[in-house]
Amino acid sequence: MGARTDWPTFGATLVVLLGICIPLLVMQQQANDFINAAFAVMTEKFGILYLWGGIAAVGLMLWLALSRFGHIKLGGPNDKPEFTAFSWAGMLFCAGIGSGILYWGTIEWAYYLQSPPLGIEAGSDKAAEWAATYGMFHWGITAWAFYGVPAIPLAYLYHVRKQPELKLSAACEGVLGKHAHGPLGRLIDILFMFGLLGGVGTSLGLGTPMVAAGLSEVFGIENSFGLSIFVMLLCTAIFGISAYSGLKKGIKVLSDINVWLAVALLVFIVVAGPTLFILKTTTNGLGLMLQNFVQMNFWTDPISNSGFPEGWTIFYWAWWIAYGPFMGLFVAKISRGRTIRQVVTGMLVFGSIGCWAYFGALGNFAMHLELNDILSVTGLLNEKDAPTAIIAVINALPLSSIVLPLFCVLALIFLATQFDSAAYTMAAVATVELREDEHPARWQRLFWAFALAGLPLSLMFVGGLKALQTTAITLALPQLFITAIMAVSLIRWLYQDERNGVQIAQQTISTAQQRSEAVLT
Ligand code: NM2
């Protein structure tokens, strides 16, 4: 132990957090108006930056995988991958994906069916096909590329340049030079905390009411805001107890259960649900997405201004960007011994396939209920809310008396592990120097867990989804620039190290030549 708190970072983050939460709670009406105005400004004025960010991220990933740099091994020549490809992919997926996929996987299509993209008529057959497609796009290749951009520089710095620092500021060194270790570096680390706050806050703010709706259905109690607060406290308590008593195993067991439950749910839906419809609609969606991949990435809807790219694609990109560095730190840690090409393709391919499987199974099962008049999901969504609609979909599965409680357990564990890893990261960033065998102070981890809960609770209380989206988009903006700096740093390092490597190799050859000539004469 003995890890010291970095008070300036800690304090700055706390002040911003309170600066957002208190006005939200005290001046609700004004806060709501402000949020709506901020949403418009952020998405209209800056939205295009996020889109270009996505295009650039995919470009960088392609270049890394296909260029000669793809062969570079993250580690020494004798380093073997620490984990098998299967468990590496599993860890990757579980770290990057949380309760959000249960939420949006089930319900995202319903928004698109009613307000379709690309000028398609609402509620039409085409709208249904695209509804099954767009979710896969928002959780697909571009999205995972956003995770890849910070991951590769961090991993390169850690395993190739052997700089034992898993900090964002350090990964910006290639561009910022020594400033990366001064006040500018500190600012970068603080902004990272804000981004994470926005990203995780969004997940918690969506996931919590969903679990509350589930519990209300299972136990027959009224679904109130109080129940959501209870769920949040429950998650904080679950992981808090384990963090506090150092029960590392506890969280490990929880996440193992999580993986099995998640896979079981998926298989069950495909087998017990309308199997053929699910398979056909997923296949069709995949085709539409691949065929229109370029257009979807570049679509700004400049003439009819439907608001679709702003409300969805840009929101999503911001959400992924906010999680990116956090995920990058984790990927860097688990990827020793793999080449850059393996990490890039692994993330983009396994990550996307995992998400597509969820969207395919959950979403198309739900859409089948809607299209065959078994359950009006859009009706529930419009008249009640998304959590109610999601729980009704799960309840429509066969054996729902067993499946629904398991779904709630799954979502609850997802939430608890998200709290855990985010609180751990926040505590780590707000700690001066953390050596490999050290952990941030426990009080800090608990503190951040509660602090993390505060933001989404206040946001949900005031402005619902829009408030969460605005916060995520706003807090992710600085991260967009930081991620770009990291990418440029990486490119510089790659070329620099290649030149130096060639120089060293040439020097070795010429000294050897000189020696042999000397021997000969
Ligand atoms: N992302 C993948 O709640 C979650 O699933 C966490 C969300 C960034 C959209 C990740």
Short mmCIF file of N, CA and C in Angstrom, two decimals, residues 338-405:
data_model
loop_
_atom_site.label_atom_id
_atom_site.label_comp_id
_atom_site.label_asym_id
_atom_site.label_seq_id
_atom_site.Cartn_x
_atom_site.Cartn_y
_atom_site.Cartn_z
N ARG A 338 1.73 -10.18 -28.29
CA ARG A 338 0.98 -10.20 -29.56
C ARG A 338 1.53 -9.13 -30.48
N THR A 339 1.35 -9.31 -31.79
CA THR A 339 1.80 -8.27 -32.71
C THR A 339 0.71 -7.19 -32.81
N ILE A 340 1.13 -6.04 -33.34
CA ILE A 340 0.17 -4.95 -33.51
C ILE A 340 -0.99 -5.44 -34.39
N ARG A 341 -0.63 -6.18 -35.46
CA ARG A 341 -1.69 -6.66 -36.36
C ARG A 341 -2.68 -7.56 -35.62
N GLN A 342 -2.17 -8.43 -34.76
CA GLN A 342 -3.06 -9.34 -34.03
C GLN A 342 -4.00 -8.56 -33.11
N VAL A 343 -3.44 -7.56 -32.43
CA VAL A 343 -4.29 -6.80 -31.50
C VAL A 343 -5.37 -6.05 -32.28
N VAL A 344 -4.94 -5.40 -33.37
CA VAL A 344 -5.91 -4.61 -34.15
C VAL A 344 -7.02 -5.52 -34.70
N THR A 345 -6.63 -6.58 -35.37
CA THR A 345 -7.68 -7.42 -35.98
C THR A 345 -8.50 -8.10 -34.89
N GLY A 346 -7.82 -8.52 -33.82
CA GLY A 346 -8.55 -9.17 -32.72
C GLY A 346 -9.64 -8.26 -32.18
N MET A 347 -9.27 -7.00 -31.92
CA MET A 347 -10.26 -6.07 -31.34
C MET A 347 -11.40 -5.83 -32.31
N LEU A 348 -11.02 -5.49 -33.56
CA LEU A 348 -12.06 -5.14 -34.53
C LEU A 348 -12.96 -6.33 -34.86
N VAL A 349 -12.35 -7.49 -35.03
CA VAL A 349 -13.14 -8.65 -35.45
C VAL A 349 -13.91 -9.27 -34.27
N PHE A 350 -13.18 -9.69 -33.22
CA PHE A 350 -13.88 -10.34 -32.09
C PHE A 350 -14.86 -9.38 -31.42
N GLY A 351 -14.39 -8.14 -31.23
CA GLY A 351 -15.26 -7.17 -30.56
C GLY A 351 -16.56 -6.97 -31.32
N SER A 352 -16.43 -6.74 -32.65
CA SER A 352 -17.63 -6.49 -33.43
C SER A 352 -18.53 -7.73 -33.45
N ILE A 353 -17.93 -8.91 -33.65
CA ILE A 353 -18.76 -10.11 -33.75
C ILE A 353 -19.54 -10.31 -32.45
N GLY A 354 -18.87 -10.08 -31.32
CA GLY A 354 -19.55 -10.22 -30.03
C GLY A 354 -20.78 -9.31 -29.97
N CYS A 355 -20.58 -8.05 -30.34
CA CYS A 355 -21.69 -7.09 -30.28
C CYS A 355 -22.79 -7.47 -31.27
N TRP A 356 -22.39 -7.88 -32.47
CA TRP A 356 -23.39 -8.23 -33.49
C TRP A 356 -24.23 -9.41 -33.03
N ALA A 357 -23.59 -10.34 -32.31
CA ALA A 357 -24.34 -11.49 -31.82
C ALA A 357 -25.45 -11.02 -30.88
N TYR A 358 -25.11 -10.08 -30.00
CA TYR A 358 -26.14 -9.58 -29.08
C TYR A 358 -27.25 -8.83 -29.78
N PHE A 359 -26.82 -7.92 -30.66
CA PHE A 359 -27.84 -7.14 -31.37
C PHE A 359 -28.70 -8.07 -32.22
N GLY A 360 -28.04 -9.03 -32.85
CA GLY A 360 -28.77 -9.96 -33.70
C GLY A 360 -29.81 -10.73 -32.89
N ALA A 361 -29.38 -11.29 -31.77
CA ALA A 361 -30.29 -12.15 -31.01
C ALA A 361 -31.34 -11.34 -30.26
N LEU A 362 -30.89 -10.43 -29.40
CA LEU A 362 -31.84 -9.68 -28.56
C LEU A 362 -32.75 -8.79 -29.40
N GLY A 363 -32.11 -8.02 -30.29
CA GLY A 363 -32.87 -7.03 -31.05
C GLY A 363 -33.86 -7.67 -32.01
N ASN A 364 -33.40 -8.69 -32.72
CA ASN A 364 -34.31 -9.28 -33.70
C ASN A 364 -35.39 -10.12 -33.05
N PHE A 365 -35.10 -10.68 -31.89
CA PHE A 365 -36.17 -11.35 -31.14
C PHE A 365 -37.25 -10.32 -30.79
N ALA A 366 -36.79 -9.17 -30.28
CA ALA A 366 -37.74 -8.12 -29.89
C ALA A 366 -38.52 -7.61 -31.11
N MET A 367 -37.80 -7.42 -32.22
CA MET A 367 -38.48 -6.89 -33.40
C MET A 367 -39.49 -7.90 -33.95
N HIS A 368 -39.19 -9.17 -33.79
CA HIS A 368 -40.12 -10.21 -34.22
C HIS A 368 -41.44 -10.08 -33.45
N LEU A 369 -41.33 -9.79 -32.14
CA LEU A 369 -42.53 -9.62 -31.32
C LEU A 369 -43.37 -8.47 -31.86
N GLU A 370 -42.69 -7.41 -32.23
CA GLU A 370 -43.37 -6.20 -32.72
C GLU A 370 -44.04 -6.46 -34.07
N LEU A 371 -43.27 -7.01 -35.00
CA LEU A 371 -43.77 -7.15 -36.37
C LEU A 371 -44.89 -8.18 -36.46
N ASN A 372 -44.92 -9.13 -35.50
CA ASN A 372 -45.97 -10.14 -35.53
C ASN A 372 -47.10 -9.87 -34.54
N ASP A 373 -47.16 -8.62 -34.08
CA ASP A 373 -48.20 -8.18 -33.14
C ASP A 373 -48.30 -9.06 -31.88
N ILE A 374 -47.16 -9.56 -31.43
CA ILE A 374 -47.18 -10.34 -30.18
C ILE A 374 -47.04 -9.37 -29.00
N LEU A 375 -46.21 -8.38 -29.18
CA LEU A 375 -46.01 -7.38 -28.13
C LEU A 375 -45.67 -6.06 -28.81
N SER A 376 -46.37 -4.99 -28.41
CA SER A 376 -46.04 -3.70 -29.03
C SER A 376 -44.90 -3.05 -28.26
N VAL A 377 -43.69 -3.35 -28.72
CA VAL A 377 -42.52 -2.80 -28.02
C VAL A 377 -42.48 -1.28 -28.19
N THR A 378 -42.77 -0.82 -29.41
CA THR A 378 -42.74 0.64 -29.65
C THR A 378 -43.83 1.32 -28.80
N GLY A 379 -44.97 0.65 -28.66
CA GLY A 379 -46.05 1.22 -27.84
C GLY A 379 -45.57 1.43 -26.40
N LEU A 380 -44.94 0.38 -25.85
CA LEU A 380 -44.44 0.48 -24.47
C LEU A 380 -43.37 1.56 -24.36
N LEU A 381 -42.56 1.63 -25.39
CA LEU A 381 -41.47 2.60 -25.40
C LEU A 381 -42.04 4.03 -25.40
N ASN A 382 -43.07 4.23 -26.20
CA ASN A 382 -43.62 5.59 -26.31
C ASN A 382 -44.50 5.94 -25.11
N GLU A 383 -45.31 4.97 -24.69
CA GLU A 383 -46.24 5.31 -23.61
C GLU A 383 -45.61 5.19 -22.23
N LYS A 384 -44.76 4.21 -22.06
CA LYS A 384 -44.06 4.09 -20.76
C LYS A 384 -42.62 4.56 -20.95
N ASP A 385 -41.67 3.63 -20.86
CA ASP A 385 -40.28 4.02 -21.07
C ASP A 385 -39.47 2.82 -21.55
N ALA A 386 -38.20 3.08 -21.88
CA ALA A 386 -37.36 2.01 -22.43
C ALA A 386 -37.17 0.84 -21.46
N PRO A 387 -36.86 1.10 -20.18
CA PRO A 387 -36.66 -0.05 -19.28
C PRO A 387 -37.89 -0.96 -19.23
N THR A 388 -39.08 -0.38 -19.20
CA THR A 388 -40.30 -1.20 -19.16
C THR A 388 -40.39 -2.06 -20.42
N ALA A 389 -40.08 -1.44 -21.58
CA ALA A 389 -40.16 -2.18 -22.84
C ALA A 389 -39.15 -3.33 -22.85
N ILE A 390 -37.94 -3.06 -22.36
CA ILE A 390 -36.89 -4.09 -22.37
C ILE A 390 -37.33 -5.28 -21.52
N ILE A 391 -37.83 -4.99 -20.33
CA ILE A 391 -38.22 -6.08 -19.43
C ILE A 391 -39.40 -6.86 -20.02
N ALA A 392 -40.30 -6.14 -20.69
CA ALA A 392 -41.44 -6.84 -21.32
C ALA A 392 -40.94 -7.80 -22.40
N VAL A 393 -39.91 -7.40 -23.14
CA VAL A 393 -39.35 -8.27 -24.18
C VAL A 393 -38.78 -9.54 -23.54
N ILE A 394 -38.00 -9.36 -22.49
CA ILE A 394 -37.38 -10.52 -21.84
C ILE A 394 -38.47 -11.43 -21.25
N ASN A 395 -39.50 -10.78 -20.74
CA ASN A 395 -40.61 -11.53 -20.16
C ASN A 395 -41.38 -12.34 -21.20
N ALA A 396 -41.23 -11.95 -22.46
CA ALA A 396 -41.95 -12.66 -23.53
C ALA A 396 -41.21 -13.92 -23.96
N LEU A 397 -40.02 -14.14 -23.41
CA LEU A 397 -39.26 -15.36 -23.76
C LEU A 397 -39.92 -16.57 -23.08
N PRO A 398 -39.74 -17.75 -23.68
CA PRO A 398 -40.21 -18.94 -22.96
C PRO A 398 -39.47 -19.05 -21.61
N LEU A 399 -40.08 -19.73 -20.67
CA LEU A 399 -39.49 -19.93 -19.32
C LEU A 399 -39.13 -18.60 -18.66
N SER A 400 -39.98 -17.58 -18.89
CA SER A 400 -39.59 -16.25 -18.43
C SER A 400 -39.45 -16.16 -16.91
N SER A 401 -40.14 -17.05 -16.17
CA SER A 401 -40.01 -16.93 -14.71
C SER A 401 -38.59 -17.27 -14.27
N ILE A 402 -37.86 -18.00 -15.09
CA ILE A 402 -36.45 -18.26 -14.74
C ILE A 402 -35.55 -17.25 -15.46
N VAL A 403 -35.89 -16.97 -16.72
CA VAL A 403 -35.01 -16.13 -17.53
C VAL A 403 -34.95 -14.68 -17.01
N LEU A 404 -36.12 -14.14 -16.63
CA LEU A 404 -36.12 -12.74 -16.20
C LEU A 404 -35.24 -12.49 -14.97
N PRO A 405 -35.39 -13.32 -13.90
CA PRO A 405 -34.48 -13.09 -12.76
C PRO A 405 -33.01 -13.24 -13.16
#
